[in-house]
Coordinates of C-alpha atoms in Angstrom, one line a residue:
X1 CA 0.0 0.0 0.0
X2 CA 1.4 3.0 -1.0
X3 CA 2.1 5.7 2.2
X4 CA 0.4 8.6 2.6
X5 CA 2.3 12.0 2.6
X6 CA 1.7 14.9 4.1
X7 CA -0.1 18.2 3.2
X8 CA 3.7 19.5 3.2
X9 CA 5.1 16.9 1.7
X10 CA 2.7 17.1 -1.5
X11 CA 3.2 21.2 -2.1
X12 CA 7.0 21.1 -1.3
X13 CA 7.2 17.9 -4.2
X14 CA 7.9 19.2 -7.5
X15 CA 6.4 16.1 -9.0
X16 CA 2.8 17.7 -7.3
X17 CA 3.2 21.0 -9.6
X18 CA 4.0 19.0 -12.5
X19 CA 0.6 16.2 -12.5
X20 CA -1.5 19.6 -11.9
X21 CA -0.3 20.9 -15.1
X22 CA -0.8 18.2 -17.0
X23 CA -4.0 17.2 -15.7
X24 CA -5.0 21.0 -16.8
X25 CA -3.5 20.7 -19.9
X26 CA -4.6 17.2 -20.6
X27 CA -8.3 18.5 -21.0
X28 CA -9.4 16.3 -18.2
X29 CA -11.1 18.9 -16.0
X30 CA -9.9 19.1 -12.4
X31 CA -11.5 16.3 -11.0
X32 CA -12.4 13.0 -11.7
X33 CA -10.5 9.7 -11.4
X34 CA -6.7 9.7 -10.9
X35 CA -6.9 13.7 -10.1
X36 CA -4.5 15.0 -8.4
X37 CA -6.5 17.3 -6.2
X38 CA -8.2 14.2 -4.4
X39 CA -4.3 13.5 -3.1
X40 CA -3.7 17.5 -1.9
X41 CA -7.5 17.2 -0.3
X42 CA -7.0 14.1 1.5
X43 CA -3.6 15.3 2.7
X44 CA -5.7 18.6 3.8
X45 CA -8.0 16.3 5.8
X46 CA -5.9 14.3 7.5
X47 CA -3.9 17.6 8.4
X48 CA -6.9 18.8 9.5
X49 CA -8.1 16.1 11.6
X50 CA -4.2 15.9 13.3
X51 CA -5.0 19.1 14.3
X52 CA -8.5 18.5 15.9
X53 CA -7.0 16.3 18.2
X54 CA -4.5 18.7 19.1
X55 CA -6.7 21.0 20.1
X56 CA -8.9 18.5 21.4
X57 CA -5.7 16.6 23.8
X58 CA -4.4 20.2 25.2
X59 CA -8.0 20.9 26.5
X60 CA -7.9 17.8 28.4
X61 CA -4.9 18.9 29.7
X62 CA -6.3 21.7 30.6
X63 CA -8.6 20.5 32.6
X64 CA -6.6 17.6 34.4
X65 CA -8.2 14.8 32.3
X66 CA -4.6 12.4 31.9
X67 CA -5.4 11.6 27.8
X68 CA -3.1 10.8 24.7
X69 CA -3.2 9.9 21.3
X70 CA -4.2 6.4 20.8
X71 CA -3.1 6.0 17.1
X72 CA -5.5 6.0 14.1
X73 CA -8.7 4.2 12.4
X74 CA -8.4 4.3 8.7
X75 CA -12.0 4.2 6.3
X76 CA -13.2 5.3 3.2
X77 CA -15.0 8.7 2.7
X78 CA -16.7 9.7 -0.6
X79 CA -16.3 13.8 -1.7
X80 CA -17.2 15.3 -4.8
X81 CA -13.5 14.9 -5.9
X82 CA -13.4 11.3 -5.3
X83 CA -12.7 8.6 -2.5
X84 CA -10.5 9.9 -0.2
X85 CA -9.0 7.1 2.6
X86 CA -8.9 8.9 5.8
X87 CA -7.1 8.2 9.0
X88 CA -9.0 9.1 11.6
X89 CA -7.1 10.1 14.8
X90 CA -8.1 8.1 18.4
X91 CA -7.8 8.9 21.9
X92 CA -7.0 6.3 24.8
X93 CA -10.3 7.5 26.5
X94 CA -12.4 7.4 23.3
X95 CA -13.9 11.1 24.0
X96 CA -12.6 12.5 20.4
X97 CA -15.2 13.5 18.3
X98 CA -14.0 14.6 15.1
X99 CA -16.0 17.9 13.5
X100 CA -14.6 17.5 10.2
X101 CA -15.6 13.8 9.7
X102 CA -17.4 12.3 12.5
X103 CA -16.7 8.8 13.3
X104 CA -19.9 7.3 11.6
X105 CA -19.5 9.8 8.7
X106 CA -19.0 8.2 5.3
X107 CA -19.2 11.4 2.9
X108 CA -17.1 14.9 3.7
X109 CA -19.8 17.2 2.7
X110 CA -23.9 16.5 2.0
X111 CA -23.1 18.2 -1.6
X112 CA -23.1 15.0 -3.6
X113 CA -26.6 14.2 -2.4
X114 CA -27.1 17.2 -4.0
X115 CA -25.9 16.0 -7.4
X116 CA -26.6 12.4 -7.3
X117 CA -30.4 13.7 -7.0
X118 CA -29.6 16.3 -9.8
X119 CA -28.5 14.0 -12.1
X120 CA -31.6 11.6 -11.4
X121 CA -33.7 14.5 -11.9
X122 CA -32.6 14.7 -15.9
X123 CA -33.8 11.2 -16.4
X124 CA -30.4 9.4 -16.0
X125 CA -31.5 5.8 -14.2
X126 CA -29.7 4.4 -11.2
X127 CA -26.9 3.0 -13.0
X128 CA -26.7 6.0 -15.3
X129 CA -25.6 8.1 -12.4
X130 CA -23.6 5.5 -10.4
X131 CA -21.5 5.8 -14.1
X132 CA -21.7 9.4 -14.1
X133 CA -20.2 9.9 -10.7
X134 CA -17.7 7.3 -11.3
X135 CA -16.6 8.9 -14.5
X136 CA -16.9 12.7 -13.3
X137 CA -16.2 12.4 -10.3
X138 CA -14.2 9.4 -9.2
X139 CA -16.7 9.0 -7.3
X140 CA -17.7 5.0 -6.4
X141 CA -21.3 4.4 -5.1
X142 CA -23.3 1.6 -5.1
X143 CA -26.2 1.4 -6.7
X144 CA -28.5 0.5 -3.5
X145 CA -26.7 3.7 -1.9
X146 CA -27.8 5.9 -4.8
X147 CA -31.7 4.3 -4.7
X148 CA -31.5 5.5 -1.2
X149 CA -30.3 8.8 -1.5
X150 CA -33.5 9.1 -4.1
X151 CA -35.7 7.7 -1.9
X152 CA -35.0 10.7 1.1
X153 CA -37.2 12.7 -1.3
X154 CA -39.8 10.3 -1.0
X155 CA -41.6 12.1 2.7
X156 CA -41.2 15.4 1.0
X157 CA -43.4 14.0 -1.9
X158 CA -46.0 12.9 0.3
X159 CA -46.1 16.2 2.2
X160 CA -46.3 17.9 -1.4
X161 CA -49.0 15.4 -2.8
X162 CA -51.1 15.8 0.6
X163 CA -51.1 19.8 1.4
X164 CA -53.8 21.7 2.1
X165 CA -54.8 24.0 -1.3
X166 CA -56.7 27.2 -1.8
X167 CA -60.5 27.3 -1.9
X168 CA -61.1 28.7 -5.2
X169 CA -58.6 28.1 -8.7
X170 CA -60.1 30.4 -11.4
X171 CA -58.9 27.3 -14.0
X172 CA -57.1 24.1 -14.1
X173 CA -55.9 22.0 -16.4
X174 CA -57.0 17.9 -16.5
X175 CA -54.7 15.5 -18.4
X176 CA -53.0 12.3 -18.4
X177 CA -49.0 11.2 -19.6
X178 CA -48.7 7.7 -20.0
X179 CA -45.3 5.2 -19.3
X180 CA -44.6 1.8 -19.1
X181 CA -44.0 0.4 -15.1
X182 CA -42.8 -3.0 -14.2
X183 CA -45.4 -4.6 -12.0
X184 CA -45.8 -8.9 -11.4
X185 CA -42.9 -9.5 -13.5
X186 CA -44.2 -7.3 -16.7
X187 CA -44.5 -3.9 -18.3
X188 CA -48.0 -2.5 -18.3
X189 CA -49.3 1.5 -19.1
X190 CA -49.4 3.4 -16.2
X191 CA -51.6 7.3 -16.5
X192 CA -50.1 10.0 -14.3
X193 CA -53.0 12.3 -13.9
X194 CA -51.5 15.9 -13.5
X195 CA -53.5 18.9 -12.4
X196 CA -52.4 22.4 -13.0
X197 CA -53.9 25.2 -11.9
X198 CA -53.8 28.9 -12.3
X199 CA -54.9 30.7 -8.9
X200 CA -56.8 33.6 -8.3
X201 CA -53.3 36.1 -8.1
X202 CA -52.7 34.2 -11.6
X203 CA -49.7 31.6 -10.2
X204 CA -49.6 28.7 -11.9
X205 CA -49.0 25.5 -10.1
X206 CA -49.0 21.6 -10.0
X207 CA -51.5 20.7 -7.7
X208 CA -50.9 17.1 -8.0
X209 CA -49.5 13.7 -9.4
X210 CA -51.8 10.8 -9.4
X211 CA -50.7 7.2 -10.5
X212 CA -53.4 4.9 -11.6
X213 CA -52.0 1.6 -13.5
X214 CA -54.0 0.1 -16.4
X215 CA -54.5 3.4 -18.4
X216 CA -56.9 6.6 -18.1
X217 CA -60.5 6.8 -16.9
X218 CA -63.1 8.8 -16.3
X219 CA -64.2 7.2 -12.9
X220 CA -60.6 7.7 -12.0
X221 CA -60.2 11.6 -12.7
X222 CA -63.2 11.6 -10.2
X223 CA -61.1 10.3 -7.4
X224 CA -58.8 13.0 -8.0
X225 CA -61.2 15.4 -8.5
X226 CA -62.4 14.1 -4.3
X227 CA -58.9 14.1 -3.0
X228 CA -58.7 18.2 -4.3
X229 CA -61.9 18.7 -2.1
X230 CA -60.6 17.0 0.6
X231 CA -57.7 19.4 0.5
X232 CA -59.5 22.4 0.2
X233 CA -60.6 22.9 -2.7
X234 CA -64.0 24.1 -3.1
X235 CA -65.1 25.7 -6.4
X236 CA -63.1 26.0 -9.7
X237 CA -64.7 28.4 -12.1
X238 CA -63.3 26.7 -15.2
X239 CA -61.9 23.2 -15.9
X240 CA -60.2 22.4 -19.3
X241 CA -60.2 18.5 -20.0
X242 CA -59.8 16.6 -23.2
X243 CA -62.7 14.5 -24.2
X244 CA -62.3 11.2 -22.5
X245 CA -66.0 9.8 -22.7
X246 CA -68.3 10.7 -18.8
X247 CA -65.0 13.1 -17.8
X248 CA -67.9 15.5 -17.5
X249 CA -69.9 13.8 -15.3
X250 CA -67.3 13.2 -12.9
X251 CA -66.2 16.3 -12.9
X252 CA -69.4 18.1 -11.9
X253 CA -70.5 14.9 -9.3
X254 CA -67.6 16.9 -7.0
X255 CA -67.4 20.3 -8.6
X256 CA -70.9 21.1 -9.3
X257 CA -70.3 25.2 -10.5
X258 CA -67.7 24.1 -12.7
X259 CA -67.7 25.3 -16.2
X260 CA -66.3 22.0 -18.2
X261 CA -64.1 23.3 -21.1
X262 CA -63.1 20.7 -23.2
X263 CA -60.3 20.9 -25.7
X264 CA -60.3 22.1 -29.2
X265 CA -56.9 20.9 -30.3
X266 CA -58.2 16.9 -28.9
X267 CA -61.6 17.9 -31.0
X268 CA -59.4 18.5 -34.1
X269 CA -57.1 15.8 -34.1
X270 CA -60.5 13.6 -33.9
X271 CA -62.3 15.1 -36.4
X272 CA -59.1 14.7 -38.6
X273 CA -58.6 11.3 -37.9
X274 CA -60.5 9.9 -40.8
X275 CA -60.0 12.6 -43.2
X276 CA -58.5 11.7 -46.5
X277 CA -55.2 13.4 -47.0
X278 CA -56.3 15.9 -50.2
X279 CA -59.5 16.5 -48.0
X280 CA -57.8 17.8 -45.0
X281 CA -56.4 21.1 -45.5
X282 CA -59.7 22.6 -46.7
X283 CA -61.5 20.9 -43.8
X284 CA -59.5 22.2 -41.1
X285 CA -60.0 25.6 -42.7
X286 CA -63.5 25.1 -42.5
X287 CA -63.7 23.2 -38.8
X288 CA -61.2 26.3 -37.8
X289 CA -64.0 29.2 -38.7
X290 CA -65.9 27.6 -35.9
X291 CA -64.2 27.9 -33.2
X292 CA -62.4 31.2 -33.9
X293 CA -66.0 32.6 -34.0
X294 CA -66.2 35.4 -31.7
X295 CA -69.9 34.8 -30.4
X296 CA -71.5 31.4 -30.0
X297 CA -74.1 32.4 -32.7
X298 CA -71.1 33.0 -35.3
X299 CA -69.9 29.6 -34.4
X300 CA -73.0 27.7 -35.1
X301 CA -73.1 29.4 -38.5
X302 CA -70.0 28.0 -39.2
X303 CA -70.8 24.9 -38.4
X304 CA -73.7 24.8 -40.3
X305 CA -71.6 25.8 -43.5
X306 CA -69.5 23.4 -42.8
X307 CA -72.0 21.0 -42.6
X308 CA -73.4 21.7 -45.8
X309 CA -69.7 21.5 -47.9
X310 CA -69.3 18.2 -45.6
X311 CA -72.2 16.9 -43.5
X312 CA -72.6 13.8 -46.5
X313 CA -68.6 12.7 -46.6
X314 CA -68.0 13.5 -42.9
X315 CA -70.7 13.1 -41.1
X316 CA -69.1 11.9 -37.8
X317 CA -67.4 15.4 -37.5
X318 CA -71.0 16.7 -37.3
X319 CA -72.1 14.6 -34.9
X320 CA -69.0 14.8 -32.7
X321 CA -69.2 19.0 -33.0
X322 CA -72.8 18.7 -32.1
X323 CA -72.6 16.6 -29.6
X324 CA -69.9 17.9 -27.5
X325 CA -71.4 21.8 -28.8
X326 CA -71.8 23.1 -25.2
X327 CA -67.9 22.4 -23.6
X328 CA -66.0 23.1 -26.9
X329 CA -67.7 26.7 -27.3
X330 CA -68.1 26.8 -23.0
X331 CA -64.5 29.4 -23.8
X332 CA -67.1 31.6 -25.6
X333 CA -68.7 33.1 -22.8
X334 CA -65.8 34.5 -21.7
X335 CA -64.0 37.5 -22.6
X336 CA -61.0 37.2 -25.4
X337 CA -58.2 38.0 -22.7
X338 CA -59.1 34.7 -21.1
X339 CA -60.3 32.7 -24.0
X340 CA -56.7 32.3 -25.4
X341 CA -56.1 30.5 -22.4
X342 CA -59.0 27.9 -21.7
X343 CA -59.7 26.7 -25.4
X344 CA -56.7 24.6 -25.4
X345 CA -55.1 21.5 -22.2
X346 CA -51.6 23.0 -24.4
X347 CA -50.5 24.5 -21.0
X348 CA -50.7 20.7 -19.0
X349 CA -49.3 19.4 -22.0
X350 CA -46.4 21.4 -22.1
X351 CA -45.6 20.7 -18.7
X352 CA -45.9 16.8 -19.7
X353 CA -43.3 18.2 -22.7
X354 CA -40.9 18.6 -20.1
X355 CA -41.0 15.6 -18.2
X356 CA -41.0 13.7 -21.5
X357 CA -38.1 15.3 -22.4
X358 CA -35.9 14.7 -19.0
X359 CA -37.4 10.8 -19.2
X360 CA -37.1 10.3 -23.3
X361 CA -34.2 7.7 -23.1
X362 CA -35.8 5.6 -21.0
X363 CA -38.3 3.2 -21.7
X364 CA -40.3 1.8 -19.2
X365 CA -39.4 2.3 -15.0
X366 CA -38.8 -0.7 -12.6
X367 CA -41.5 0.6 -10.5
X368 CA -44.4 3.2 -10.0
X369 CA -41.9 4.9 -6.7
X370 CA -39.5 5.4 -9.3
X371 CA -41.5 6.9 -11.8
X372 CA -42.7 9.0 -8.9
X373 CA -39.1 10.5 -8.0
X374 CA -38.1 11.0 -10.9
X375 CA -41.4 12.6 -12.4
X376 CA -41.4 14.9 -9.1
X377 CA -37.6 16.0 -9.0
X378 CA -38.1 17.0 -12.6
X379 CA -40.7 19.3 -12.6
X380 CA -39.0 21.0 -9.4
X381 CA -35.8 21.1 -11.2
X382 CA -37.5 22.9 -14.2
X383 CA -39.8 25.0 -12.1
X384 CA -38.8 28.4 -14.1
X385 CA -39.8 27.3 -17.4
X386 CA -43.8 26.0 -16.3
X387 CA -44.5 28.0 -12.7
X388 CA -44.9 31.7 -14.5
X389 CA -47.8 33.6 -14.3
X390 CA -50.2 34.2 -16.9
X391 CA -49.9 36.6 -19.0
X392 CA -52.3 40.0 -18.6
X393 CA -54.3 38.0 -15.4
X394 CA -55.2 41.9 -14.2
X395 CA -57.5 42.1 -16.7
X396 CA -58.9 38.7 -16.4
X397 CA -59.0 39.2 -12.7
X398 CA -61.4 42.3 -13.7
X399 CA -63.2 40.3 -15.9
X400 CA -63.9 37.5 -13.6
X401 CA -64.9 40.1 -10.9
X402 CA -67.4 41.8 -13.3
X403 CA -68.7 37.8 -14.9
X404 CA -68.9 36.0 -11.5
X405 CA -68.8 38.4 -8.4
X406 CA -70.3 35.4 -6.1
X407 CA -67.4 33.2 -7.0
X408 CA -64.8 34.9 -5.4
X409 CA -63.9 34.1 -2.2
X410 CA -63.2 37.2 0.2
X411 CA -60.2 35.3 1.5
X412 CA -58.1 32.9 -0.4

């Protein structure tokens, strides 16, 4: 084993000046494996720790306590510029208690935590960032160790999914992401349901997660749509969905005020979905007269021309315009500062933009807590880029005010 030198003996050693240029020059980056700034910081530890104990041995004295050095216990430490093997000084009385590195101590600062969850939070799996720290870093971690560094952030989850909520959101935002989740052996779809919100001082937020395995459904959103009640909720003004079949119904079991909005883009891309190919640029021309109608009646006019150019190729179009009439043109009512924002789930789907994005090069999770973490730490990682607040709310505040006067809470 080759002996340790001292903090003195590494800067006095012309050999020390000479790997610290090269590793500079060499492209490398200052830390990582075979660094030589993992040898100058252990040396600075162990320096350090010789002089706890010291300090610690003339205060006996001090006090009359007969103590001495006992010799030392060597272990391994992890640091952000690799494993560094300490020796730990002893006492013959055993009342040392190192500050730097206490005796049970296995990492020199909490800082790695720190990055191992970072790097989790981009998408990396457990193995990715056991690699990641062993190539950046010289860092070696078990894989177990990293899982339960991850899993600290599972109480602060719960806390998150179960806090109380304010008693009136102005809109929020229904939808679903779907991934694949090991459970019994095999992959299955599991639905995350998110909820997004914009409260009444226009702050946009994720008011929950919900994992429900076997896919999306309506009886399901209901449960979620209970567990916002039980937290506080009690009236939302509007609530934009897609058009999964009864989503209404549940909806409005719970939230009976509600104004159900459902989505235009979803309407589209189902009214297209049959369309031949030299049909469809002239039919989304025509479907997009109707709902850029500025009064309801101007819509239904539209719709009735449409109906007649193609009611006889496309009739299910009709009939799914028709039937769903009163949520898809629900955006009407409302003033055109507030209708860009409710016509459309775009803004929950561009939050589920970014958490496909951090997850893309993964493809399916070894278990629902997994998902969970990782889902969680990335949204809080990316905070900046989905919490802003909506654009121009003083004027939808107003409009709000003047619409719905007995829907606003005194206190939020």
């Amino acid at each position: 084993m080759t002996k340790k030198r001292t903090l003195e003996e590494l800067f006095s050693d012309p050999q020390t000046s000479e790997r610290l240029k090269e590793r500079l020059y060499s492209k490398k980056g200052l830390l990582g494996k075979e660094s030589p700034f993992s040898e100058i910081l252990q040396g600075m530890v162990d320096t350090m720790l010789d002089a706890e104990i010291e300090s610690f041995l003339t205060e006996e004295r001090a006090s009359g306590t007969a103590n001495k050095r006992n010799g030392k216990t060597g272990k391994r430490v992890i640091s952000e510029i690799g494993d560094l093997h300490v020796s730990t000084p002893r006492d013959r009385k055993g009342h040392f208690e190192p500050e730097l590195i206490g005796k049970r101590q296995r990492e020199l600062t909490s800082g790695l935590d720190d990055q191992i969850l970072a790097l989790y939070a981009q998408g990396n799996s457990i193995e990715d960032v056991r690699r990641l720290l062993e190539d950046i870093y010289g860092v070696s971690i078990s894989a177990g160790r990293i899982s339960q560094i991850t899993d600290k952030v599972l109480p602060e989850i719960q806390e998150w999914r179960t806090r109380g909520l304010q008693s009136f959101y102005p809109v929020v935002y229904l939808d679903a992401i779907h991934f694949k989740v090991r459970q019994d052996g095999k992959y299955i779809n599991s639905a995350f349901y998110t909820v997004y919100s914009v409260d009444w001082e226009g702050n946009r937020d994720v008011l929950g997660l919900y994992i429900n395995s076997g896919g999306e459904g309506a009886r399901k959103w209901g449960l979620v749509m209970e567990d916002l009640k039980a937290r506080g909720v009690a009236d939302i003004l509007v609530v934009c969905t897609d058009d999964l079949h009864s989503f209404s119904e549940q909806i409005q079991e719970v939230f009976p005020y509600s104004i159900i909005k459902k989505c235009i883009v979803h309407q589209m891309r189902n009214s297209l979905k049959y369309v031949d190919e030299g049909d469809r640029k002239a039919v989304v021309k025509d479907l997009r007269q109707i709902y850029t109608s500025t009064t309801e009646e101007g819509a239904k006019t539209a719709l009735s021309a449409f109906e007649v150019v193609w009611g006889k190729k496309y009739k299910y179009i009709v009939k799914q315009w028709n039937e769903n009439w009163g949520e898809l043109m629900a955006f009407l009512d409302f003033p055109t500062s507030m209708r860009k924002m409710i016509y459309t789930t775009n803004p929950v789907e561009a939050l589920h933009r970014i958490m496909r994005k951090l997850v893309k090069s993964k493809a399916a999770w070894v278990s629902e807590t997994a998902l969970l973490k990782q889902l969680y730490l990335s949204i809080n990682k990316n905070e900046k880029s989905w919490k802003r607040k909506a654009y121009g709310w003083t004027a939808i505040q107003r409009d709000i005010m003047e619409k719905y006067p007995e829907r606003i809470p005194l206190k939020n």
